[in-house]
CSV table of C-alpha atoms in Angstrom, one decimal:
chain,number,residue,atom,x,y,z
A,10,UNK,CA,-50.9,-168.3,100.9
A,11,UNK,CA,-48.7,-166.4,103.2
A,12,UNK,CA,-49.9,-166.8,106.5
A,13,UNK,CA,-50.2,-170.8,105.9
A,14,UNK,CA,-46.6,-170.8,104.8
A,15,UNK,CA,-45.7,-168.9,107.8
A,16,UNK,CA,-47.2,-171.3,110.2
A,17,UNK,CA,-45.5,-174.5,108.0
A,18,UNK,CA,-42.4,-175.1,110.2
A,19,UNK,CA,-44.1,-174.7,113.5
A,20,UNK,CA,-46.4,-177.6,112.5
A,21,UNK,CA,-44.0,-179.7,111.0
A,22,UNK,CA,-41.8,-179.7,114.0
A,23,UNK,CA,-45.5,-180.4,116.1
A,24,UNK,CA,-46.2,-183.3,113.8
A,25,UNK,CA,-42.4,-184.7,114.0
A,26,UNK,CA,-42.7,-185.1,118.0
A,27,UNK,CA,-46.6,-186.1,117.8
A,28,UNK,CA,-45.4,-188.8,115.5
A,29,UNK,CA,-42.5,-189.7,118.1
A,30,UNK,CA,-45.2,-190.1,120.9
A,31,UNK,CA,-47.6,-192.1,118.5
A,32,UNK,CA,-50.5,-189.5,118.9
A,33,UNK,CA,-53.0,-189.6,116.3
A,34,UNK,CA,-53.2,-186.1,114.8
A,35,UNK,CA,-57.0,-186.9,113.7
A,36,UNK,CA,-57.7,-187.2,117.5
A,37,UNK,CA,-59.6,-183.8,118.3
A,38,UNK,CA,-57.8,-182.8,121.4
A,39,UNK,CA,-54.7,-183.5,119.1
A,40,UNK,CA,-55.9,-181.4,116.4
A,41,UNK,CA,-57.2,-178.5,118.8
A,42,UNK,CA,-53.9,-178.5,120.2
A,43,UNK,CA,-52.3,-178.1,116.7
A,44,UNK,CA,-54.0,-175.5,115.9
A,45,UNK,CA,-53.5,-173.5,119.0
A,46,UNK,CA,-49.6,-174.0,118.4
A,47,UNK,CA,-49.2,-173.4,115.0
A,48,UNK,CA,-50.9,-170.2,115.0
A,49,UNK,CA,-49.0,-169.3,118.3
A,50,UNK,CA,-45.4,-170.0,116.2
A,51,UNK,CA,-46.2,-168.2,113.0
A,52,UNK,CA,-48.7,-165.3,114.0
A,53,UNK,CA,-48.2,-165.1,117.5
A,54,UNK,CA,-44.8,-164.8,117.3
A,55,UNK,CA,-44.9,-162.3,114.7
A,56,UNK,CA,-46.8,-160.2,116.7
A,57,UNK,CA,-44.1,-160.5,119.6
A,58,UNK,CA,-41.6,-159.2,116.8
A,59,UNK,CA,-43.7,-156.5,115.6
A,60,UNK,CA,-43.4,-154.3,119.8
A,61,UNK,CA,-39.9,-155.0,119.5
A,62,UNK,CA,-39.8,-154.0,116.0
A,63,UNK,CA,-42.0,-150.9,116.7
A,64,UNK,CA,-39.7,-150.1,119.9
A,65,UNK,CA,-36.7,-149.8,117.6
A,66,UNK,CA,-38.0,-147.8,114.7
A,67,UNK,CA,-39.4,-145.3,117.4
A,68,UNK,CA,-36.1,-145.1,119.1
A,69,UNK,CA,-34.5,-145.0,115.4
A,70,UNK,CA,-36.8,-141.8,114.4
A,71,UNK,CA,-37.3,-140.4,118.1
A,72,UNK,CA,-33.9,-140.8,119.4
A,73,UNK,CA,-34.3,-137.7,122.0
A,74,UNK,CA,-37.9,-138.6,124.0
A,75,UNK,CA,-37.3,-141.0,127.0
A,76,UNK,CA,-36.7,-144.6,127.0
A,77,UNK,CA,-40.2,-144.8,128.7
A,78,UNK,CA,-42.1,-143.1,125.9
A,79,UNK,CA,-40.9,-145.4,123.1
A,80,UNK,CA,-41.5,-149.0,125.4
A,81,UNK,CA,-45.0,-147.3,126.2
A,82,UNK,CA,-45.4,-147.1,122.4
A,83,UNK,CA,-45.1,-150.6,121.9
A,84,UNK,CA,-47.1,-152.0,124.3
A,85,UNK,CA,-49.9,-149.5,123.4
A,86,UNK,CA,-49.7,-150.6,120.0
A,87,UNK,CA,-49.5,-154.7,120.9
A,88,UNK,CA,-52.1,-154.6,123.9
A,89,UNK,CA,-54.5,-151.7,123.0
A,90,UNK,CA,-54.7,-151.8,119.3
A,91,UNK,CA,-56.1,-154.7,116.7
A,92,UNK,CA,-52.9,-155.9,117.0
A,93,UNK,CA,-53.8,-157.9,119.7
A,94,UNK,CA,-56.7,-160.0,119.0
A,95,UNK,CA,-55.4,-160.8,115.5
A,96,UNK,CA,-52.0,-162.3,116.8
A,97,UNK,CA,-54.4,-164.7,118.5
A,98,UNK,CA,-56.1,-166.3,115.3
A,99,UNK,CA,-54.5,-167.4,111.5
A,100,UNK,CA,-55.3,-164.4,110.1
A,101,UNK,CA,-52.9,-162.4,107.7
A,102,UNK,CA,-53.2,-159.5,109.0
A,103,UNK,CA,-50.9,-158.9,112.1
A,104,UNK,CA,-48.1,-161.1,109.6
A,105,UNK,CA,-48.4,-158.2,107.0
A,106,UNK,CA,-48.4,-155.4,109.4
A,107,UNK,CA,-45.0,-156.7,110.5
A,108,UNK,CA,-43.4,-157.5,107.6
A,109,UNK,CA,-44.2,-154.1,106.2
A,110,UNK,CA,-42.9,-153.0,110.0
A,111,UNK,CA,-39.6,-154.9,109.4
A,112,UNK,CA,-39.5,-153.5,105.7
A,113,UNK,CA,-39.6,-149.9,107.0
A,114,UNK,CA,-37.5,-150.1,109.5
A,115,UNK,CA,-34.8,-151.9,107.6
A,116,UNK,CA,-34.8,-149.3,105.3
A,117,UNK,CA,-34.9,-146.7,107.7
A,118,UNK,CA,-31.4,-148.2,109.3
A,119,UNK,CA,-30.0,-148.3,105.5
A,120,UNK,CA,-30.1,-144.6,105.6
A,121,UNK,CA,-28.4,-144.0,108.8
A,122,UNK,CA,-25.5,-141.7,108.8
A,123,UNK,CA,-22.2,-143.2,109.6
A,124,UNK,CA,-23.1,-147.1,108.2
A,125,UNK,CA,-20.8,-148.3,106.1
A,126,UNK,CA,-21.9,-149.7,102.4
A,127,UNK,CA,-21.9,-153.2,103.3
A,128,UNK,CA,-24.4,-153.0,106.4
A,129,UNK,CA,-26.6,-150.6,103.6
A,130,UNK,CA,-27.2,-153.2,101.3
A,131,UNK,CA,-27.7,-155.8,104.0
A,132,UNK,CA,-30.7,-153.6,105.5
A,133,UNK,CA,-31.8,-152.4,101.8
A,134,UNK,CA,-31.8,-156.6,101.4
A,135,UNK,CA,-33.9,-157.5,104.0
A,136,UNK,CA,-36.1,-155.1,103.8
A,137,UNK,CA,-37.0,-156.0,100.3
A,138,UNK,CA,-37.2,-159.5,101.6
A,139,UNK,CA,-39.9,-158.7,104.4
A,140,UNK,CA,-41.9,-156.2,101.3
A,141,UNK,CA,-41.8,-159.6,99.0
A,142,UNK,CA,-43.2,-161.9,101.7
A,143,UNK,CA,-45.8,-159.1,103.3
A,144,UNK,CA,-47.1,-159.9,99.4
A,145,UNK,CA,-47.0,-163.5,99.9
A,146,UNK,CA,-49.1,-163.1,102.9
A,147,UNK,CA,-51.2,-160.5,101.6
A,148,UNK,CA,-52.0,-159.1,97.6
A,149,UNK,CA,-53.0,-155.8,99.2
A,150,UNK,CA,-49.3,-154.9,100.5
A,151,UNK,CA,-48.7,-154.7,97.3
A,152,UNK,CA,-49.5,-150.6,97.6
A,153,UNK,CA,-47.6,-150.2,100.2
A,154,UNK,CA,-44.5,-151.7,99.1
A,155,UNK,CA,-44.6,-149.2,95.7
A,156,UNK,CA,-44.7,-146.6,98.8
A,157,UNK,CA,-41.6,-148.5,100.1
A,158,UNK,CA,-39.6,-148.4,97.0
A,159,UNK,CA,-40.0,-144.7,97.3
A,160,UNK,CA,-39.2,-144.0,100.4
A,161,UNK,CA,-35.8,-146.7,100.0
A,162,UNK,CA,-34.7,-144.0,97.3
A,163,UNK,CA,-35.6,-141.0,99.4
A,164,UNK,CA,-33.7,-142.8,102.4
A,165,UNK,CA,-30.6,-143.7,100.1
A,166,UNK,CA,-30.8,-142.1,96.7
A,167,UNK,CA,-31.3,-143.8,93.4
A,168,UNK,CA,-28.0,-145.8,93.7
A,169,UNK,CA,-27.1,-149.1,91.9
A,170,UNK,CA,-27.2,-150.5,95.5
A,171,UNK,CA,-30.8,-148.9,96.1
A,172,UNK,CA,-31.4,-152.4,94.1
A,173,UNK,CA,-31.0,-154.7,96.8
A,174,UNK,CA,-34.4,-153.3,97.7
A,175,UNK,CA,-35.8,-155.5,94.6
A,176,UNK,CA,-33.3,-157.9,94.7
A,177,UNK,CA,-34.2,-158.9,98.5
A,178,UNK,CA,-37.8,-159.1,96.9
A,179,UNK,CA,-37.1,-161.8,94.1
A,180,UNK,CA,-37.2,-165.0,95.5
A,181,UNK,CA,-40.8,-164.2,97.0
A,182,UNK,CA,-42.2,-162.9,93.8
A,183,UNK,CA,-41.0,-166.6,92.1
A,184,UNK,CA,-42.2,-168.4,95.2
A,185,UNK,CA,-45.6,-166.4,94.5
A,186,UNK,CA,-45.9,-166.7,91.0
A,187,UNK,CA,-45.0,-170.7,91.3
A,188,UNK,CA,-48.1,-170.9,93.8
A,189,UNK,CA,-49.9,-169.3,91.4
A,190,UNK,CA,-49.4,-171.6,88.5
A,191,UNK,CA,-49.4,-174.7,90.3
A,192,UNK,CA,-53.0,-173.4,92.2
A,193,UNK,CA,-54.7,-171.5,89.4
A,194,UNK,CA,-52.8,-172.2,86.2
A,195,UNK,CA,-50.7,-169.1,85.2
A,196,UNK,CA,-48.1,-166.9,87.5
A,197,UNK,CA,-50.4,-163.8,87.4
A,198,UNK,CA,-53.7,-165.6,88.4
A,199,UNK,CA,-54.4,-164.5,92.3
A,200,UNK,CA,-56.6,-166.8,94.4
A,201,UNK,CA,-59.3,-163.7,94.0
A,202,UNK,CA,-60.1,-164.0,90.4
A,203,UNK,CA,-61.5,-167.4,91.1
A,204,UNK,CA,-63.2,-167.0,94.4
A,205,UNK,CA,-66.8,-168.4,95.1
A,206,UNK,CA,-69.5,-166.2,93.0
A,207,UNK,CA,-70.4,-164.5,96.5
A,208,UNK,CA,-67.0,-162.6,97.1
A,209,UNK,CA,-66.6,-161.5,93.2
A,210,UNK,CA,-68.5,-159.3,91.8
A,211,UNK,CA,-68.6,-158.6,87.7
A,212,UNK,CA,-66.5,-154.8,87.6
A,213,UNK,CA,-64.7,-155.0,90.6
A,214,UNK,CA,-61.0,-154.5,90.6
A,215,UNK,CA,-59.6,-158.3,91.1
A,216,UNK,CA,-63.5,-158.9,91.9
A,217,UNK,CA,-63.7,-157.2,94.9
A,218,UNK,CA,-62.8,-153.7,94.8
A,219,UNK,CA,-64.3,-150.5,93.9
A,220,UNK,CA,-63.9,-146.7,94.1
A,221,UNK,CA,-63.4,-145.4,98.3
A,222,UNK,CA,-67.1,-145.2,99.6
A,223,UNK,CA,-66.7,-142.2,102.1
A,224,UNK,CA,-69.4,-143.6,103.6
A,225,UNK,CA,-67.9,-146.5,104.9
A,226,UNK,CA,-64.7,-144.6,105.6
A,227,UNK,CA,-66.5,-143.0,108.3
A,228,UNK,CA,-68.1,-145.9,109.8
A,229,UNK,CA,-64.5,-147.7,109.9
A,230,UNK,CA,-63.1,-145.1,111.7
A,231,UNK,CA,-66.0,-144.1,114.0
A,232,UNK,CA,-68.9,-146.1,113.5
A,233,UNK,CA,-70.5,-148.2,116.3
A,234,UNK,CA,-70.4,-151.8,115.1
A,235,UNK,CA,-66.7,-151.3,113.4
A,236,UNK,CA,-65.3,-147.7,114.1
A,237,UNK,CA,-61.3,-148.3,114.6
A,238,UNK,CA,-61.1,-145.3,117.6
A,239,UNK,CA,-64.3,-147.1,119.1
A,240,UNK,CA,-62.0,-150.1,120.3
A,241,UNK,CA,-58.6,-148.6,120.1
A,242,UNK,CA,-59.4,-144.6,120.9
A,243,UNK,CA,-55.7,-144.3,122.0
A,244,UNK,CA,-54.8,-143.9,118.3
A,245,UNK,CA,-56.2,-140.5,118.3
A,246,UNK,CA,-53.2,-139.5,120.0
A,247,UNK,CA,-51.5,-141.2,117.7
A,248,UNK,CA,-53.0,-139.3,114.9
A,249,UNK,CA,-52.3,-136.5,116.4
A,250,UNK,CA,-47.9,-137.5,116.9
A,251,UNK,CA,-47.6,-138.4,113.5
A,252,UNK,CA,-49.4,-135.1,112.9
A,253,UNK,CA,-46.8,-133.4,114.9
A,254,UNK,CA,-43.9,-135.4,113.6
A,255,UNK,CA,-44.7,-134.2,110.1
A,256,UNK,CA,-44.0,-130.7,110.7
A,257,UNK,CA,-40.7,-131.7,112.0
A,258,UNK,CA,-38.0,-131.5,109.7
A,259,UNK,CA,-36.2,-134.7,110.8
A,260,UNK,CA,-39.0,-136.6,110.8
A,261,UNK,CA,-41.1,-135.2,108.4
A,262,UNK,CA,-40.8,-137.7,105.7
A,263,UNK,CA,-41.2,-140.8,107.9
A,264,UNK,CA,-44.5,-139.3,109.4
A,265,UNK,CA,-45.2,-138.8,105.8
A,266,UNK,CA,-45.2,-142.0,105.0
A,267,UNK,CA,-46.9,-143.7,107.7
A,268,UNK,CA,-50.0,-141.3,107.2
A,269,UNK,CA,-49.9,-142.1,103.3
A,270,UNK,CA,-49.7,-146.3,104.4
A,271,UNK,CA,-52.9,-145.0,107.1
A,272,UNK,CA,-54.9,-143.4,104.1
A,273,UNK,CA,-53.9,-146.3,101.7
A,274,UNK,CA,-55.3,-148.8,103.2
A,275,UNK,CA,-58.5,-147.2,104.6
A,276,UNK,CA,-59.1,-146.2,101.0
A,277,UNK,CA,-58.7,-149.9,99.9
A,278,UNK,CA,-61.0,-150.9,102.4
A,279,UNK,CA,-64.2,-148.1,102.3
A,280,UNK,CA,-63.6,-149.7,98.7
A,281,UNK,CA,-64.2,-153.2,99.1
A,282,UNK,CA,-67.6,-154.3,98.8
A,283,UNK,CA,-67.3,-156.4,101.9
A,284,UNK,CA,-65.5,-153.2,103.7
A,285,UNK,CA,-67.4,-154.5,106.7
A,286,UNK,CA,-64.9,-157.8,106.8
A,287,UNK,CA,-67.8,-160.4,108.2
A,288,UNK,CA,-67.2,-161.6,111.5
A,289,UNK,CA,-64.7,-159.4,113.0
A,290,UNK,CA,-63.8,-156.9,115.8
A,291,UNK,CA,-63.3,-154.2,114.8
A,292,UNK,CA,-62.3,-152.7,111.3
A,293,UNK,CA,-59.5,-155.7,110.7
A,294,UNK,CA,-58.4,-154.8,107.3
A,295,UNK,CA,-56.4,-151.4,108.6
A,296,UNK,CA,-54.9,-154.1,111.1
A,297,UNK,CA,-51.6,-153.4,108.9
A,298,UNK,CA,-51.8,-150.1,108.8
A,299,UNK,CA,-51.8,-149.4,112.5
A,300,UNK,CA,-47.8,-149.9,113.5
A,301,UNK,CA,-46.6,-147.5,111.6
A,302,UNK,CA,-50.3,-145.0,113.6
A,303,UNK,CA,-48.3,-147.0,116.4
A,304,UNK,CA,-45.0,-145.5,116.0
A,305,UNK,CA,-45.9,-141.6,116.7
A,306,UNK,CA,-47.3,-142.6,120.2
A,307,UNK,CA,-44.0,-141.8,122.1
A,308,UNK,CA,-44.7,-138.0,120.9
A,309,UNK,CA,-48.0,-138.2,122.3
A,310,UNK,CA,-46.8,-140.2,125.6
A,311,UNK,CA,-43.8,-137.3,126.0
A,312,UNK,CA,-46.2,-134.0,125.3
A,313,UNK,CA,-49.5,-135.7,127.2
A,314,UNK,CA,-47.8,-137.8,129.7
A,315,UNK,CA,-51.1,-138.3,132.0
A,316,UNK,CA,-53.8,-138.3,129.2
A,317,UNK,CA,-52.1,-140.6,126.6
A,318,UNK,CA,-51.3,-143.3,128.8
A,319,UNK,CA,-54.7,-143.1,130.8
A,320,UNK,CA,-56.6,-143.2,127.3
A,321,UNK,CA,-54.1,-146.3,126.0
A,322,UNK,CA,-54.6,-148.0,129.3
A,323,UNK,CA,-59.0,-147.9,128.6
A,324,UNK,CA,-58.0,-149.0,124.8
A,325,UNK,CA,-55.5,-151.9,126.3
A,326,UNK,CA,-58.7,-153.0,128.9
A,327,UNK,CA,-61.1,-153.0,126.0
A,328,UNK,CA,-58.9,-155.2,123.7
A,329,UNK,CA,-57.5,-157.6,126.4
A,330,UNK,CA,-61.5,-157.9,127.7
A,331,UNK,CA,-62.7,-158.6,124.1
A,332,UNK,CA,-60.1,-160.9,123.2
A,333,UNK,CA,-60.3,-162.7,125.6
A,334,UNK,CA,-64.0,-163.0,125.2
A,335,UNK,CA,-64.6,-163.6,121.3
A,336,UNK,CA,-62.0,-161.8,118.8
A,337,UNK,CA,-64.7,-162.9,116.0
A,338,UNK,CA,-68.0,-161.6,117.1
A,339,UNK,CA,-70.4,-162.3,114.6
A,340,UNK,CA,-72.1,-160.1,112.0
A,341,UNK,CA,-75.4,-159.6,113.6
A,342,UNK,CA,-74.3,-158.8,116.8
A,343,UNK,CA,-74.9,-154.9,115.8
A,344,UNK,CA,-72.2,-153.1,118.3
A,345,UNK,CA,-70.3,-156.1,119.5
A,346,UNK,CA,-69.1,-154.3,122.4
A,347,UNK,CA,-72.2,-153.5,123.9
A,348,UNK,CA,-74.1,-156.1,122.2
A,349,UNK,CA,-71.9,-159.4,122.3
A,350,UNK,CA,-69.2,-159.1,124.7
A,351,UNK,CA,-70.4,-157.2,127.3
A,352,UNK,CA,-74.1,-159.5,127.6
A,353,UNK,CA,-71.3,-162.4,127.9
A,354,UNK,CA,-69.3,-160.9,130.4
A,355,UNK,CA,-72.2,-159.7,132.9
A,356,UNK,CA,-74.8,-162.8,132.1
A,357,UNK,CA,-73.0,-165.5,131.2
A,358,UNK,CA,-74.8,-165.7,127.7
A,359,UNK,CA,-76.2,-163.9,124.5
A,360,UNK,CA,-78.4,-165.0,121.9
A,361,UNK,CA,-77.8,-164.4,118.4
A,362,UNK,CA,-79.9,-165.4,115.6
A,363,UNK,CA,-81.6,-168.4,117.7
A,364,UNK,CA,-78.6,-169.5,118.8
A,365,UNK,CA,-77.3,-169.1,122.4
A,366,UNK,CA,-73.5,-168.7,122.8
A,367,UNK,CA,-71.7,-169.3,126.4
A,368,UNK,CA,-69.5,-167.2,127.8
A,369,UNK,CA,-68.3,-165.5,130.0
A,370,UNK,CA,-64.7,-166.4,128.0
A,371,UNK,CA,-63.3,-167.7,124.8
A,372,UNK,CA,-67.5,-168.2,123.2
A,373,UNK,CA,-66.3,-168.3,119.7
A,374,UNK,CA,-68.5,-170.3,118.3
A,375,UNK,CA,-66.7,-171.0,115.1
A,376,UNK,CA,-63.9,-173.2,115.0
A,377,UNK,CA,-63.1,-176.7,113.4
A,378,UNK,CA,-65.6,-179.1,115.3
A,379,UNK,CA,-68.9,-176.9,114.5
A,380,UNK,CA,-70.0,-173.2,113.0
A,381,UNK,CA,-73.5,-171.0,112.5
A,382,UNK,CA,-74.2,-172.9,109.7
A,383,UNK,CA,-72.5,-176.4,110.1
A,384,UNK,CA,-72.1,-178.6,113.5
A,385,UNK,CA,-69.8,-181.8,113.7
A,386,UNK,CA,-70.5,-182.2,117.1
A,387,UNK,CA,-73.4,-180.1,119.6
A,388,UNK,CA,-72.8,-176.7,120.4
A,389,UNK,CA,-72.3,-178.2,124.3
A,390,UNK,CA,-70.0,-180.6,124.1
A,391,UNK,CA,-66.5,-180.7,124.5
A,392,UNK,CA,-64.3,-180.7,120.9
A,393,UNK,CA,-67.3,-177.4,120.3
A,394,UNK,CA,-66.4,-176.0,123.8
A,395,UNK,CA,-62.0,-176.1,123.2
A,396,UNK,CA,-62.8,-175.0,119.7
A,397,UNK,CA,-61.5,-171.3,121.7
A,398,UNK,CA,-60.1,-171.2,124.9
A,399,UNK,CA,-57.2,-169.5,127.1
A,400,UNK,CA,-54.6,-171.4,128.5
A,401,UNK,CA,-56.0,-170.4,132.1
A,402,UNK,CA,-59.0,-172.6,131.2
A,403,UNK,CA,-56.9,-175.4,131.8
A,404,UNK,CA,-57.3,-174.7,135.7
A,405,UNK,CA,-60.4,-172.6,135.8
A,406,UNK,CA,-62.4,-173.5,132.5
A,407,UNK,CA,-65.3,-170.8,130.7
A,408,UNK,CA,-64.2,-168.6,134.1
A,409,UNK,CA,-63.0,-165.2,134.3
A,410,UNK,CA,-60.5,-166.4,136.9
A,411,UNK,CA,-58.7,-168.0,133.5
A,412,UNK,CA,-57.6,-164.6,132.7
A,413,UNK,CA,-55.9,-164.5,136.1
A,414,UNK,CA,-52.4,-165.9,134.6
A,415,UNK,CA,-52.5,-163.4,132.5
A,416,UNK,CA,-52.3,-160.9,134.9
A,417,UNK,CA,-50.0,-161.7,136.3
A,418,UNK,CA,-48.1,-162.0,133.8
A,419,UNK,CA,-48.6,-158.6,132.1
A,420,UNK,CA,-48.1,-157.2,135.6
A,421,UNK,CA,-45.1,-158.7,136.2
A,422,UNK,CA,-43.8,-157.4,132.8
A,423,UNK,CA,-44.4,-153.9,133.7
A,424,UNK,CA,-43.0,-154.4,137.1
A,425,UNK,CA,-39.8,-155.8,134.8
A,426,UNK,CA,-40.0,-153.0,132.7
A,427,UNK,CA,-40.7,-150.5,135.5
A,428,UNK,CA,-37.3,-151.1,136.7
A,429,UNK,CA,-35.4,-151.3,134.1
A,430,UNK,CA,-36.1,-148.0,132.6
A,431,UNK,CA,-35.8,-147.0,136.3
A,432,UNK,CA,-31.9,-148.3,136.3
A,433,UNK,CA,-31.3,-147.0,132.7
A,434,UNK,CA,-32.5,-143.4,134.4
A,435,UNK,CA,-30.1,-143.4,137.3
């Protein structure tokens, strides 16, 4: 229930001025609108968090590359990786990669030399704070917060303070289990045990998973219709840093650990019996994996300073293009590069099943006035049409002119940034 937690107080606050202004929040545009800012306070804030996040813990492990190499890093990671098109929709996924970001990095902090006690157990507290909720948000974190007890003893020895690490944890694990009994009748029931018969299968760990199909391992990582260096090929190179940071002394147990979070979770998903995640770019269940992919970048931006940015800027065109375009393409779109988004882009239009979807922007088809399989209202009109859209629709709507502000707002970020690493130089 995390991710609908997560987006309670943005809505609330909505709902608390809507009611102020006497707008009916039944109203579609109303609703629409709701929708678009809730998810933009819980997940797309989160996602804003995670490059700063990621900046920091680079800096933090890679204190001698330049400045330049750890902001690259981060902007890689939020522009040319999954990252991006998930902080767009109310998915869990970009809210547990950061909380497991925050978590790491808190804990990395906590073992810095030279911090007095009090500051430890404020980091090792936090830290288990952001490991409890990633759970909240997500069962699955669950592995990789065992991997984060480890490494909080590794970082700071097994201490009686060590135990602000569980302690920061606590209050999540009640708030969880209280769901839990309220929803499904006991603390330990999860919401997967009693999912429709489609999505649990008789055998299946928590009626889902399996042993790793290596199989499907492949296909998630290079496969045409869901292969993760397909969209995002950039984190080859990131491969390759944390690669090269594990044969560094210094850094050696931190590149470790993000490799062991990497394998986790592609293991959980070439398990799952739905490893193939439905509608989806890309493989979106290693979505939290790929920060802590993310963070090694800055060794691959300092040794190949011309190839790893050129390869990041094609992964950061692909993801901003396909975002922008449908961050849900369906199922039987085969290669939904070259089969959904790019038809959409160059005609206009693609056919699917029967069905023609719109483009050349925001075609989603699936949203809350009408679906594939159910439609409120026609596939034309206008509560189907805002269903997805881009602010820059508001001036130039289903145009690729709406992706102008954008643009120009990246660019004028990178001029921003351009110049201050530029003064931090001289």
């Amino acid at each position: 229930p995390g991710a609908v937690f997560l987006a309670l107080p943005g809505y609330l606050t909505i709902r608390a001025v809507e009611s102020l202004a006497g707008l009916d929040p039944d109203d579609w545009r109303v609703m629409t609108l709701n929708h678009y800012l809730a998810t933009l306070l819980s997940v797309g804030l989160l996602g804003a968090l995670g490059g700063l996040l990621l900046l920091r813990t680079s800096r933090e492990l890679l204190p001698e590359l330049p400045d330049w190499t750890h902001a690259a890093a981060a902007l890689t990671c939020g522009l040319g990786t999954l990252m991006l098109p998930y902080a767009t929709v109310l998915f869990d996924h970009v809210a547990a990669a950061v909380l497991l970001l925050a978590s790491f990095y808190c804990l990395t902090r906590a073992g810095a030399d030279g911090l007095v006690d009090r500051r430890k157990s404020t980091y090792l507290l936090l830290a288990g704070a952001a490991a409890g909720m990633s759970i909240v948000v997500n069962y699955v974190t669950a592995g990789v917060v065992l991997l984060l007890a480890g490494y909080a003893v590794k970082r700071c020895g097994l201490r009686p303070r060590t135990a602000f690490f569980l302690l920061g944890g606590l209050p999540f694990a009640l708030l969880l289990g209280g769901y839990h009994a309220v929803c499904f009748g006991s603390p330990i029931a999860t919401a997967n045990q009693l999912s429709v018969e489609g999505l649990r299968l008789e055998g299946k760990a928590l009626g889902s998973f399996g042993l790793p199909q290596p199989g499907a391992a492949l296909k998630l990582l290079f496969g045409t219709r869901r292969g993760l260096f397909l969209t995002s090929p950039v984190l080859l190179f990131a491969l390759g840093g944390a690669v090269a940071a594990l044969r560094r002394k210094r850094t050696a147990w931190a590149a470790g650990f993000s490799l062991l979070v990497f394998a986790f979770y592609l293991a959980m998903n070439s398990s799952f019996e739905h490893w193939h995640a439905g509608y989806a770019l890309g493989p979106r269940y290693l979505t939290p994996a790929l920060p802590f992919l993310g963070l090694w970048l800055a060794l691959a931006f300092a040794k190949l300073p011309r190839a790893a940015p050129a390869v990041a800027a094609i992964s950061a065109l692909v993801l901003l293009l396909a975002t922008a375009v449908d961050a849900q393409p369906p199922t039987f779109s085969g290669n939904p590069l070259a089969g959904h988004h790019w038809p959409l882009v160059s005609r206009g239009a693609v056919t699917h099943a029967e069905i023609t979807i719109e483009g050349p922007v925001s075609a989603n088809p699936i949203g809350t006035w009408e679906g594939w399989y159910y439609r409120v209202f026609s596939i034309r009109s206008p509560q189907a049409r805002w269903s997805s859209f881009n602010l820059g629709e508001l001036i130039w709507p289903r145009s690729l002119l709406s992706l102008l502000p954008l643009a120009a707002f990246l660019g004028a970020g990178f001029l921003a940034l351009t110049r201050e690493i530029r003064v931090r130089r001289s």
